[in-house]
Coordinates of C-alpha atoms in Angstrom, one line a residue:
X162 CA 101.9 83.7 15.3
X163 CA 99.7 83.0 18.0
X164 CA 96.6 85.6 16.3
X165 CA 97.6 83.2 12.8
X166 CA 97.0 80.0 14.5
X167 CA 93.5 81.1 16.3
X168 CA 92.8 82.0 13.1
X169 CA 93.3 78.9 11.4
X170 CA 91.4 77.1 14.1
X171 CA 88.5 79.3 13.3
X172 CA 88.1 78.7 10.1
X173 CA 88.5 74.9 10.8
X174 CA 85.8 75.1 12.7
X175 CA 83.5 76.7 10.6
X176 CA 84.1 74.4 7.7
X177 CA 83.4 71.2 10.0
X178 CA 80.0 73.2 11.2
X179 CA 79.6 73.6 7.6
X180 CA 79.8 69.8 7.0
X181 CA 78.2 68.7 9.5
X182 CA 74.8 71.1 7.9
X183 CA 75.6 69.5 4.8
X184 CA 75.7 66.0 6.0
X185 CA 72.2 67.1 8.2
X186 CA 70.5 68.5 5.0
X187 CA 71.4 65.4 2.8
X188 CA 69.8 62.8 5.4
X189 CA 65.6 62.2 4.3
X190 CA 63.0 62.8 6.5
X191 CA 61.3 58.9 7.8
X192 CA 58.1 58.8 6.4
X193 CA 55.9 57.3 8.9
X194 CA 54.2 54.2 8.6
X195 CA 50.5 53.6 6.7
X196 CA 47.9 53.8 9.6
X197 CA 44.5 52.2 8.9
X198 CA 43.2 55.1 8.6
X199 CA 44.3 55.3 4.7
X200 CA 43.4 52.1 3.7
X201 CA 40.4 52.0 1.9
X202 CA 37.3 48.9 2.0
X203 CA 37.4 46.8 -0.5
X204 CA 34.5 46.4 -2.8
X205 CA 32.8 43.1 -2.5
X206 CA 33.3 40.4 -5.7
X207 CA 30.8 39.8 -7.6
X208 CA 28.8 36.7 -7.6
X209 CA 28.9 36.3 -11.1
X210 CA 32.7 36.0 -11.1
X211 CA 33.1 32.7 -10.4
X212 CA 36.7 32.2 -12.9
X213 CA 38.5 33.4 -15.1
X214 CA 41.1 35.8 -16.1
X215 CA 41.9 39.7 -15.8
X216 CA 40.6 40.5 -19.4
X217 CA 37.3 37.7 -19.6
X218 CA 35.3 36.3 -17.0
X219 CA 34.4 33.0 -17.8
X220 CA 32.1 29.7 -16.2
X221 CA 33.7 26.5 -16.3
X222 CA 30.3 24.4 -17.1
X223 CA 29.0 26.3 -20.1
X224 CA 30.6 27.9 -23.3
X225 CA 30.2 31.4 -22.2
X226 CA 32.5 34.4 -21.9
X227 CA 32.3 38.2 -21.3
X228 CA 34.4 40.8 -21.1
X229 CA 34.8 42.5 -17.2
X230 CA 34.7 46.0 -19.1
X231 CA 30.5 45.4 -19.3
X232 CA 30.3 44.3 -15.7
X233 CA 29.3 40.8 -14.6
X234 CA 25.1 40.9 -15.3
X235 CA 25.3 38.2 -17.4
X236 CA 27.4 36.4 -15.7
X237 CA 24.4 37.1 -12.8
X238 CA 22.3 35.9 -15.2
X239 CA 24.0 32.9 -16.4
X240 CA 24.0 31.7 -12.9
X241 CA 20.3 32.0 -12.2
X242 CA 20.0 29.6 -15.3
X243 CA 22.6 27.1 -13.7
X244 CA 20.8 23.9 -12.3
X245 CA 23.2 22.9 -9.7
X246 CA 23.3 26.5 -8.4
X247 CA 19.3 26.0 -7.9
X248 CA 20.2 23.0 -6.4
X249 CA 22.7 24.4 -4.0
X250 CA 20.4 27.4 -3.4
X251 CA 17.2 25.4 -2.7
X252 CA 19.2 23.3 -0.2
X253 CA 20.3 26.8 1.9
X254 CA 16.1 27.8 1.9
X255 CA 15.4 24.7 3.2
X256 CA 18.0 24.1 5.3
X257 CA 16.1 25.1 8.6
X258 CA 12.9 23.0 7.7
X259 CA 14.8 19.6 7.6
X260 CA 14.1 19.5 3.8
X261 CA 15.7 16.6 2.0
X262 CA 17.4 17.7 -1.2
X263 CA 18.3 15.6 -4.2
X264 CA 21.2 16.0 -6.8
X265 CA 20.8 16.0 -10.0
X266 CA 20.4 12.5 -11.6
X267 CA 21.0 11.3 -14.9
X268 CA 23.1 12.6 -17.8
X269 CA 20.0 15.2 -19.2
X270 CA 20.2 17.1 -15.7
X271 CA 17.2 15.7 -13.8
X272 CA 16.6 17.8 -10.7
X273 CA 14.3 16.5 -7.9
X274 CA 13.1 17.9 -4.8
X275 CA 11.0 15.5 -2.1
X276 CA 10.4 15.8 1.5
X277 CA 9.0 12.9 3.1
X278 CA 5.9 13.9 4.7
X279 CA 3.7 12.5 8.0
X280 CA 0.8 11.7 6.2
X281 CA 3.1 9.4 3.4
X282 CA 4.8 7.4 6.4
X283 CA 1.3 6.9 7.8
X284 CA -0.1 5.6 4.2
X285 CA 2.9 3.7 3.0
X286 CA 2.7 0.6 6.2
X287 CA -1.3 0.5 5.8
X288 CA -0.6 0.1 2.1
X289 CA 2.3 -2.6 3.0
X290 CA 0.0 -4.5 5.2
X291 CA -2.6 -4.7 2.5
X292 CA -0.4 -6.1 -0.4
X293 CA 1.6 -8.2 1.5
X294 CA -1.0 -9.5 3.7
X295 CA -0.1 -8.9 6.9
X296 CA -2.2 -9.1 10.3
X297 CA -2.9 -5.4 11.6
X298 CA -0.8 -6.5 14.7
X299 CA 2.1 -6.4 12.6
X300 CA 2.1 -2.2 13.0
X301 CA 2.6 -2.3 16.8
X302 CA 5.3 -5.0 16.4
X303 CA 9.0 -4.3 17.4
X304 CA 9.9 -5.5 14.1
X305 CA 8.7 -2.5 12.5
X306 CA 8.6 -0.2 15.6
X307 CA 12.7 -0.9 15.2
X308 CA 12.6 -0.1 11.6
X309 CA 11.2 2.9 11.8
X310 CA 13.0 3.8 14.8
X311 CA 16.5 3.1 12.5
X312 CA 15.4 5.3 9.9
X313 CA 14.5 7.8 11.6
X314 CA 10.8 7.7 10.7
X315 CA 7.7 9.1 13.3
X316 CA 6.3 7.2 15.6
X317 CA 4.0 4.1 14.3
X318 CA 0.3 4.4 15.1
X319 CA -1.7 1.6 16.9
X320 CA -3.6 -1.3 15.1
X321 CA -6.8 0.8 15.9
X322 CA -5.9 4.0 13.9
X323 CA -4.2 2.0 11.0
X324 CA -7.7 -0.2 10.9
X325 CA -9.3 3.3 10.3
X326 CA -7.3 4.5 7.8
X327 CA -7.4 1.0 5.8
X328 CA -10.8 1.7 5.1
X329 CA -10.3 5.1 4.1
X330 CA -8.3 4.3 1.6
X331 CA -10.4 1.7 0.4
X332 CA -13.1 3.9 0.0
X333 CA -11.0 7.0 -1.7
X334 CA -10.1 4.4 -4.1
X335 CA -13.8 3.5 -4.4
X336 CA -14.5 7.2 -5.2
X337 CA -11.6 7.0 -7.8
X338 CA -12.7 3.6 -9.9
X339 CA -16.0 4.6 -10.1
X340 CA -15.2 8.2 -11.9
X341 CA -12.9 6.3 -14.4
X342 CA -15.6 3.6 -14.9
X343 CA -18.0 6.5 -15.2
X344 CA -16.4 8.2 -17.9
X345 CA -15.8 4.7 -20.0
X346 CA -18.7 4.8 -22.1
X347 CA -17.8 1.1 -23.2
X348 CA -19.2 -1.9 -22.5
X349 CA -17.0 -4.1 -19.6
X350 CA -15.6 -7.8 -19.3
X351 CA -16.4 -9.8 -16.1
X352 CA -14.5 -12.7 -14.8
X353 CA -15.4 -14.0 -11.4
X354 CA -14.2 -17.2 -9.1
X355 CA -14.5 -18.2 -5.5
X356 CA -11.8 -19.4 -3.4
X357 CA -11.7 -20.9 0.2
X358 CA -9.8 -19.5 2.6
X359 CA -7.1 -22.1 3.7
X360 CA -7.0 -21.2 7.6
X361 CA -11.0 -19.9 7.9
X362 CA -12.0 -22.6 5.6
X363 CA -14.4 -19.3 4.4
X364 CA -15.4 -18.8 0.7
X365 CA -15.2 -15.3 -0.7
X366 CA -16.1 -14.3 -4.2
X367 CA -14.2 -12.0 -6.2
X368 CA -15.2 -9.9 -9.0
X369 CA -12.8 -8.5 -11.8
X370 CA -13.8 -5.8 -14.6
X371 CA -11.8 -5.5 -17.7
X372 CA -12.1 -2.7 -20.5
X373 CA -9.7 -0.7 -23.0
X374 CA -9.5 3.0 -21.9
X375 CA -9.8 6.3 -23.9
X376 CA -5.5 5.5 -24.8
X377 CA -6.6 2.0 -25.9
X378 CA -4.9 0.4 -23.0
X379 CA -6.5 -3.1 -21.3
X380 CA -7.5 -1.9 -17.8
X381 CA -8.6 -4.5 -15.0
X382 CA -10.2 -3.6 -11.2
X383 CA -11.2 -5.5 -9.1
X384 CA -14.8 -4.4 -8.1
X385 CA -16.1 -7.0 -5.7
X386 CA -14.6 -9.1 -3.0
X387 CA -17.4 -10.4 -0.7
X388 CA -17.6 -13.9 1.7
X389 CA -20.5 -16.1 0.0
X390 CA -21.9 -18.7 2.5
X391 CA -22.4 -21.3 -0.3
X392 CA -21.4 -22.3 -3.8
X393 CA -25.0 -22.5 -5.0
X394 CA -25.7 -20.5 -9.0
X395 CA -28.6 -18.1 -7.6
X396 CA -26.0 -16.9 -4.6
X397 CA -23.7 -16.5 -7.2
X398 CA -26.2 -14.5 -9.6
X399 CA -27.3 -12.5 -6.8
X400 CA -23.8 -11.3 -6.1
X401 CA -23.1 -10.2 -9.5
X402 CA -26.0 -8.4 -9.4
X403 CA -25.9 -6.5 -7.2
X404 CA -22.0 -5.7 -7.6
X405 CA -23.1 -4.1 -11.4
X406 CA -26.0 -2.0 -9.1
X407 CA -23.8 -0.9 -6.7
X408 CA -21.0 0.3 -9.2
X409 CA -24.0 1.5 -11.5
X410 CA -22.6 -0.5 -14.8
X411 CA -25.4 -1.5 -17.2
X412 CA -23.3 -2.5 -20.2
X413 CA -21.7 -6.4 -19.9
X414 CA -20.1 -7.6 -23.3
X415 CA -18.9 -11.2 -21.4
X416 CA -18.4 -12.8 -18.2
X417 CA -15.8 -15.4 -18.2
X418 CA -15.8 -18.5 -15.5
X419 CA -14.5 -22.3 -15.0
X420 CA -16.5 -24.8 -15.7
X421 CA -18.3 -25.3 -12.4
X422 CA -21.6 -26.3 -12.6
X423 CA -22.9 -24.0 -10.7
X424 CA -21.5 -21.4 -12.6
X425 CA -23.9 -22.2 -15.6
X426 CA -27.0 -22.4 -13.1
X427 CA -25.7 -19.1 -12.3
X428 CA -25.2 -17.2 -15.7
X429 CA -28.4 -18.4 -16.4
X430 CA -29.8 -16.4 -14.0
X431 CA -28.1 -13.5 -13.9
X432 CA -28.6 -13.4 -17.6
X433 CA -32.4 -12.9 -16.6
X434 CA -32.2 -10.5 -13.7
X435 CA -29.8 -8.2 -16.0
X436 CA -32.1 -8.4 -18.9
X437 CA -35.4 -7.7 -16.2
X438 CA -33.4 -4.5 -14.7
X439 CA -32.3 -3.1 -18.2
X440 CA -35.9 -3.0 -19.5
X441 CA -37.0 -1.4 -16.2
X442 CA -34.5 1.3 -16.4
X443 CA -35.6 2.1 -20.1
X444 CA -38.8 2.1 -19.3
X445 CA -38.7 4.5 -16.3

């Protein structure tokens, strides 16, 4: 009985050992985490591929699609053409020169690109001191020294430097009237006057030239401005004589003044002097 019994425990045993393998054999191996190792880099998007969806790329802002299948080159290309993408890419050039960039404006897509330069700021006040009339202290006032100061403009030059470059300007635009009058094969319309300063109590004479252009447009310069000491008709002839020398014109259709006397002591005159100085120039 006692040989039976170890018996049965024995085999007892061996079918829980049995189990317990089984139970072993059925439990999975743990798979061990990714490490970074596997991952692989991801490629870089496209510029092209602004929107869209899986099957088409497409831009919002034009009526263009392609399919992803042939790549995104045209999409490249598209792009290029874009104006708000120069826009945006002309701004990141000039981003480290203190470029000023503008938006597009208007509906047909506009685009402009300015940077205010030194040489404009230092034009543009002698400019505004000439049409508006201004003494030349007014540039080294703190009127304008805190304007440009607010607006983050350079430093204003002295009255001495702004006096120089008044009459460089005066003298470029010389240069410039004389070609276009040089090229104007027609004959020009004078009117002249003199006025009295009201503070000086000065007279200066001034001298205007009218003609019609190549584009049959009325064009007017002025071509003399110069302080007369009297009102007398041969001063007056003498001036518009030797204006028309000095801007080398030789063909007068009219010249139209009020009805000074001395203006018709004058016209007489000059009449004569042009007449003398035309037949001298034909003859030599």
């Amino acid at each position: 009985m006692m040989q039976m019994a170890s018996c049965g425990s024995h085999d007892m045993d061996m079918e829980e050992d049995d189990v317990s393998q089984t139970q072993q054999e059925d439990v999975p191996t743990p798979v061990p985490p990714p490490t970074s190792r596997n991952k692989g880099k991801r490629k870089e998007r496209s510029s092209g591929t602004t929107s869209g969806s899986k099957k088409k790329k497409s831009a919002r802002s034009w009526e263009f699609s392609v399919p992803t299948s042939n790549g995104t080159t045209n999409m490249k290309k598209l792009l290029q053409t874009c104006k708000f993408f120069q826009v945006w890419e002309a701004a990141g050039n000039f981003k480290d020169q203190n470029q000023t960039v503008l938006t597009p404006t208007g509906s047909d897509g506009t685009l402009s690109l300015r940077k205010v330069s030194e040489s404009v700021v230092k034009e543009a006040p002698n400019e505004l001191i000439v049409l508006a009339q201004l003494p030349l202290a007014f540039i080294e006032g703190i009127r304008w020294r805190h304007f440009c100061s607010k607006v983050l403009l350079p430093t204003p030059v002295c009255r001495k430097t702004s006096t120089k470059e008044i009459v460089k300007i005066y003298a470029d635009r010389k240069a410039t009237m004389k070609i276009i009058l040089g090229k104007n094969k027609q004959r020009l319309s004078l009117t002249t006057d003199i006025w009295v300063a009201p503070y000086t109590v000065a007279s200066y004479m001034v001298i205007t030239a009218h003609f019609i252009d190549a584009n049959f447009q009325l064009k007017k310069m002025i071509i003399g401005f110069k302080n007369v000491g009297d009102h007398k008709g041969g001063t007056i002839a003498q001036v518009l004589l030797d204006f028309l020398e000095e801007w080398d014109i030789k063909k007068i259709f009219c010249i139209t003044v009020d009805n000074a006397t001395a203006n018709t002591s004058a016209l007489r005159k000059f009449k004569a002097g042009f007449l003398q100085k035309s037949i001298i120039t034909m003859l030599y």
